[in-house]
DNA sequence: CTACATGCAAAGGGTTTGCAGCTCA
DNA sequence: TGAGCTGCAAACCCTTTGCATGTAG
């Protein structure tokens, strides 16, 4: 993501999570919550709940359950430290809320996901929305294409 | 959709479907297929499979089954006369393949969907994709906002 | 000790599939 | 008449929920 935005580090995300739990006094700390955040942070890709579950299980704690992962993902989303993204047909994916807005470019061949940010695009969206009488709240855009590697592989 | 593109009429869509069935000699004609196409054409909105099912049932033929609607929607998609679109969390939606590319603007309050086309946006996407080494195949974009009516209602 | 967090298994919702009967050509 | 089409019910997959147990504070 080539723009001036500085992405949050793991420590900052953990603090944001910590702060959220403190605003809700009935919430207790939980190891598994940290594990899920750590996995989403270290795998810099976009994981499905199932993939998060397997990664936590293999890399940190063999006794997690899938339902806990689901519960934790919803929790982290509410806390604003992770975000759900839609990459097409392949179900829900989660990524950490890095604090830097970006969109996604997906290779139709190898399924690689590249993040990008383009200020002109943001400006254009504002223009389109207001032309239709809308106050823009957000957007979601994905580009599908073939990446350089896949293109060269085919030749 | 304010651009120079002329949208296909129902007759043209039916012909396109007809042509597709002829390229696949084992396929037979079917009333229900026409019904589904007709419903998607007449309801100019974006319907879920369930909504298509209910509309066919109420407006044309009370004895359709939901599974048939699912099968037909896949069929029509393959024939290139309908298209699946993703409007967010609310599940799969289908719209007719009008032949005029457009994107969607969704009101977060009343859920109204407005179609738009912007040539600058198309050009910008090409630029972004090639900057990342991708050959662009397609894209998918939705803007979320509050429409004029909803905004005025709140004031 | 009490309330939240977790694992397990069961329930849900949306979609697909197997099969017997129906329909088109 | 035979292959494709359809309805029905069951199977499926992904996700959520109920409940008994574990654990943080």
XYZ file of C-alpha atoms (C1' of nucleotides) in Angstrom:
360
model
C 0.000 0.000 0.000
C 1.975 2.957 -1.233
C 0.600 5.960 0.575
C 1.598 8.112 3.497
C -0.465 6.154 6.016
C 1.339 4.461 8.881
C -0.122 1.057 9.711
C -0.753 -0.019 13.277
C 1.711 -2.504 14.764
C 0.692 -5.507 16.802
C 1.310 -3.699 20.061
C -0.981 -0.861 19.073
C -3.715 -3.253 18.031
C -3.426 -5.105 21.314
C -3.752 -1.822 23.140
C -6.797 -0.852 21.140
C -8.352 -4.178 22.056
C -7.384 -3.688 25.682
C -8.971 -0.271 25.691
C -12.177 -1.652 24.261
C -12.455 -4.372 26.896
C -12.016 -1.758 29.600
C -14.967 0.244 28.367
C -17.116 -2.849 28.846
C -16.506 -3.744 32.502
C -18.018 -7.211 32.379
C -15.494 -8.441 29.827
C -12.568 -10.536 30.992
C -9.227 -11.083 29.366
C -8.808 -14.160 27.301
C -5.778 -15.863 25.847
C -7.618 -17.100 22.772
C -8.592 -13.577 21.907
C -4.928 -12.635 21.767
C -4.124 -15.750 19.760
C -6.647 -14.893 17.080
C -5.433 -11.325 16.848
C -1.829 -12.541 16.653
C -2.629 -14.953 13.830
C -4.505 -12.338 11.846
C -1.637 -9.947 12.348
C 1.179 -12.322 11.468
C -0.474 -13.906 8.453
C -0.692 -10.696 6.550
C -3.253 -12.221 4.258
C -7.020 -12.414 4.380
C -8.182 -15.462 6.277
C -11.490 -17.238 6.531
C -12.731 -18.235 9.999
C -11.759 -21.816 9.201
C -8.228 -20.743 8.246
C -7.865 -18.693 11.409
C -9.033 -21.688 13.398
C -6.490 -24.017 11.773
C -3.663 -21.523 12.151
C -4.322 -20.932 15.846
C -4.615 -24.673 16.354
C -1.355 -25.480 14.586
C 0.775 -22.545 15.619
C -0.313 -21.698 19.131
C -2.915 -23.767 20.910
C -4.160 -27.155 19.704
C -7.279 -26.956 21.783
C -9.295 -24.141 20.264
C -12.730 -24.741 18.871
C -14.144 -23.341 15.693
C -17.105 -21.808 17.471
C -14.789 -19.889 19.756
C -12.963 -18.529 16.751
C -16.260 -17.344 15.318
C -17.202 -15.711 18.606
C -13.825 -14.047 18.898
C -13.849 -12.750 15.343
C -17.178 -11.033 15.957
C -15.824 -9.641 19.175
C -12.667 -8.288 17.541
C -14.710 -6.781 14.772
C -16.855 -4.970 17.303
C -13.722 -3.792 19.070
C -12.565 -2.337 15.770
C -9.330 -4.277 15.514
C -10.332 -6.596 12.678
C -12.542 -6.129 9.677
C -14.596 -8.418 7.517
C -13.966 -8.201 3.799
C -15.688 -9.742 0.857
C -13.383 -11.147 -1.797
C -16.038 -12.667 -4.020
C -17.548 -16.105 -3.946
C -15.144 -17.667 -1.503
C -16.934 -16.720 1.704
C -16.135 -14.340 4.544
C -12.570 -13.225 5.116
C -11.047 -11.207 7.918
C -8.121 -8.829 7.989
C -6.725 -6.636 10.720
C -7.967 -3.076 10.858
C -4.654 -1.470 10.035
C -5.990 2.047 10.145
C -5.041 2.600 6.502
C -7.925 2.388 4.113
C -7.261 0.309 1.020
C -9.001 -1.719 -1.645
C -8.181 -5.113 -3.125
C -6.910 -6.456 -6.399
C -7.423 -10.200 -6.783
C -5.667 -12.515 -9.214
C -8.301 -14.673 -10.873
C -5.729 -17.355 -11.496
C -3.695 -17.793 -8.291
C -6.118 -15.967 -5.960
C -3.382 -13.691 -4.669
C -4.700 -10.509 -3.087
C -2.887 -7.191 -3.460
C -3.900 -4.153 -1.455
C -3.843 -0.722 -2.997
C -4.806 2.817 -2.218
C -5.502 5.509 -4.771
C -6.498 9.037 -3.738
C -8.016 9.845 -7.132
C -10.358 6.923 -6.682
C -11.512 8.222 -3.319
C -12.185 11.653 -4.781
C -14.060 10.221 -7.730
C -16.312 8.212 -5.452
C -17.294 11.335 -3.589
C -18.142 12.983 -6.853
C -20.267 10.071 -8.066
C -22.147 9.792 -4.805
C -23.002 13.449 -4.580
C -24.087 13.503 -8.238
C -26.743 10.939 -7.241
C -27.716 12.881 -4.138
C -26.002 10.523 -1.703
C -23.868 11.343 1.287
C -21.045 8.856 0.987
C -20.379 6.683 4.012
C -18.055 4.085 2.647
C -17.242 1.879 -0.249
C -16.014 -1.464 -1.216
C -14.166 -2.156 -4.399
C -12.375 -5.109 -5.805
C -10.579 -5.447 -9.086
C -10.184 -8.847 -10.703
C -7.334 -9.565 -13.053
C -4.338 -11.716 -13.829
C -1.109 -10.963 -12.023
C 2.247 -10.673 -13.732
C 3.519 -14.054 -12.498
C 0.478 -15.941 -13.723
C 0.576 -14.153 -17.045
C 4.224 -15.043 -17.562
C 3.667 -18.624 -16.484
C 1.148 -19.078 -19.265
C 3.472 -17.804 -21.984
C -27.697 4.892 -15.724
C -26.851 7.964 -17.684
C -24.560 6.872 -20.471
C -24.848 6.134 -24.160
C -25.420 2.425 -23.697
C -28.673 0.918 -24.942
C -30.016 -1.733 -22.607
C -31.356 -5.021 -23.912
C -35.117 -5.421 -23.968
C -36.935 -8.523 -22.858
C -37.200 -9.829 -26.383
C -33.475 -9.542 -26.928
C -32.742 -11.305 -23.674
C -35.113 -14.118 -24.586
C -33.361 -14.444 -27.911
C -29.979 -14.560 -26.252
C -31.243 -17.329 -24.017
C -32.711 -19.115 -26.998
C -29.423 -18.903 -28.812
C -27.593 -20.342 -25.838
C -29.928 -23.313 -25.553
C -29.389 -24.048 -29.217
C -25.636 -24.283 -28.815
C -26.234 -27.040 -26.253
C -28.328 -29.533 -28.221
C -29.479 -31.615 -25.267
C -31.235 -28.682 -23.610
C -34.991 -28.397 -23.925
C -37.199 -25.379 -23.629
C -38.855 -24.772 -20.320
C -41.637 -22.512 -19.249
C -40.187 -21.890 -15.808
C -36.992 -20.628 -17.342
C -38.957 -17.945 -19.156
C -40.894 -17.132 -16.013
C -37.752 -16.503 -14.022
C -36.292 -14.337 -16.753
C -39.541 -12.413 -17.028
C -39.636 -11.733 -13.293
C -36.046 -10.572 -13.200
C -36.726 -8.331 -16.145
C -39.958 -6.809 -14.908
C -38.851 -6.241 -11.334
C -36.073 -3.887 -12.248
C -34.513 -4.388 -8.867
C -32.002 -6.861 -7.529
C -33.690 -9.971 -6.228
C -32.569 -12.806 -4.006
C -33.386 -16.378 -5.114
C -36.106 -16.450 -2.474
C -37.633 -13.228 -3.808
C -37.556 -14.549 -7.363
C -39.243 -17.711 -6.157
C -42.013 -15.801 -4.397
C -42.560 -13.462 -7.338
C -42.846 -16.296 -9.867
C -45.178 -18.113 -7.522
C -47.457 -15.137 -6.951
C -47.423 -13.546 -10.379
C -47.186 -16.413 -12.825
C -47.186 -19.983 -11.635
C -48.096 -21.070 -8.102
C -46.383 -24.393 -8.469
C -42.707 -23.588 -8.744
C -40.244 -24.920 -6.265
C -37.377 -23.052 -4.726
C -34.841 -25.602 -5.902
C -35.953 -25.136 -9.480
C -35.472 -21.414 -9.125
C -31.936 -22.013 -7.894
C -31.230 -24.331 -10.803
C -32.659 -21.891 -13.299
C -30.739 -18.942 -11.912
C -27.469 -20.834 -12.356
C -28.532 -21.798 -15.820
C -29.417 -18.243 -16.804
C -26.167 -17.004 -15.374
C -24.250 -19.471 -17.511
C -26.278 -18.406 -20.508
C -25.176 -14.856 -19.822
C -28.633 -13.352 -19.418
C -28.521 -12.766 -15.675
C -25.752 -11.844 -13.331
C -25.086 -12.371 -9.687
C -24.223 -9.278 -7.694
C -23.055 -8.802 -4.189
C -24.760 -6.010 -2.299
C -23.159 -6.627 1.062
C -24.265 -8.822 3.904
C -27.735 -9.538 2.635
C -26.936 -12.603 0.551
C -26.867 -13.298 -3.165
C -28.822 -11.107 -5.523
C -29.479 -11.426 -9.220
C -30.074 -8.856 -11.908
C -30.522 -9.181 -15.637
C -27.424 -8.805 -17.779
C -28.523 -5.629 -19.493
C -25.389 -5.329 -21.609
C -24.566 -1.998 -20.003
C -21.921 -2.204 -17.365
C -22.678 -0.323 -14.174
C -21.879 -0.236 -10.482
C -24.111 0.195 -7.465
C -24.775 2.835 -4.885
C -26.663 1.549 -1.856
C -28.551 3.585 0.703
C -27.543 2.358 4.133
C -30.822 3.558 5.545
C -33.582 2.436 3.157
C -31.507 -0.138 1.226
C -32.411 1.439 -2.095
C -29.988 0.553 -4.885
C -29.027 3.048 -7.578
C -27.049 2.029 -10.625
C -24.406 4.290 -12.059
C -21.744 4.322 -14.709
C -18.714 6.557 -14.741
C -16.132 6.389 -17.529
C -13.420 8.062 -15.449
C -13.788 5.298 -12.903
C -13.270 2.651 -15.554
C -10.135 4.374 -16.810
C -8.760 4.767 -13.309
C -9.229 1.082 -12.593
C -7.191 0.181 -15.624
C -4.456 2.466 -14.436
C -4.410 1.013 -10.925
C -4.366 -2.561 -12.176
C -1.536 -2.029 -14.607
C 0.483 -0.166 -11.977
C 0.378 -3.388 -9.933
C 1.256 -5.535 -12.931
C -2.248 -6.920 -13.380
C -4.221 -7.378 -16.557
C -7.665 -6.190 -15.570
C -10.523 -8.608 -16.174
C -13.335 -7.036 -14.260
C -14.314 -5.224 -11.146
C -16.959 -4.884 -8.592
C -17.652 -1.730 -6.717
C -20.294 -0.577 -4.356
C -20.683 2.735 -2.653
C -22.568 2.988 0.602
C -24.249 6.182 1.629
C -27.450 7.926 2.624
C -29.802 8.941 -0.135
C -31.404 12.348 -0.376
C -34.846 11.173 0.755
C -33.519 9.494 3.872
C -31.366 12.472 4.700
C -34.313 14.851 4.411
C -36.550 12.567 6.438
C -34.162 12.795 9.361
C -34.112 16.578 9.404
C -17.100 -17.244 44.315
C -19.370 -15.318 40.347
C -19.671 -14.123 35.785
C -17.571 -14.401 31.592
C -15.164 -17.593 28.229
C -14.881 -22.032 26.065
C -15.785 -26.761 23.931
C -18.978 -29.699 22.288
C -22.897 -30.949 19.958
C -27.076 -29.606 18.161
C -29.777 -26.279 15.647
C -30.196 -22.767 11.836
C -30.302 -20.639 7.325
C -29.285 -20.737 2.693
C -28.065 -23.707 -1.194
C -27.412 -28.117 -3.571
C -28.515 -32.876 -4.722
C -30.844 -37.675 -5.354
C -34.595 -39.567 -7.007
C -39.118 -40.473 -8.866
C -42.484 -38.471 -11.836
C -43.487 -35.101 -15.547
C -42.738 -32.790 -20.002
C -40.821 -31.516 -24.255
C -39.304 -32.891 -28.760
C -40.172 -42.946 -26.056
C -36.089 -40.974 -23.937
C -33.552 -37.243 -22.247
C -33.938 -33.298 -19.888
C -36.819 -30.656 -16.372
C -39.219 -30.362 -11.953
C -40.917 -31.062 -7.052
C -39.965 -32.896 -2.843
C -37.213 -34.095 0.825
C -32.870 -34.998 2.426
C -28.156 -33.675 2.506
C -24.679 -29.980 2.790
C -21.928 -26.240 4.293
C -21.096 -22.442 7.012
C -22.385 -20.123 11.088
C -24.781 -19.555 15.462
C -26.577 -21.156 19.877
C -27.550 -23.903 24.371
C -25.552 -25.894 27.924
C -22.239 -27.754 31.073
C -17.492 -26.963 32.336
C -13.361 -24.122 32.793
C -11.146 -19.837 34.206
C -10.173 -14.886 35.272
C -10.529 -11.436 38.742
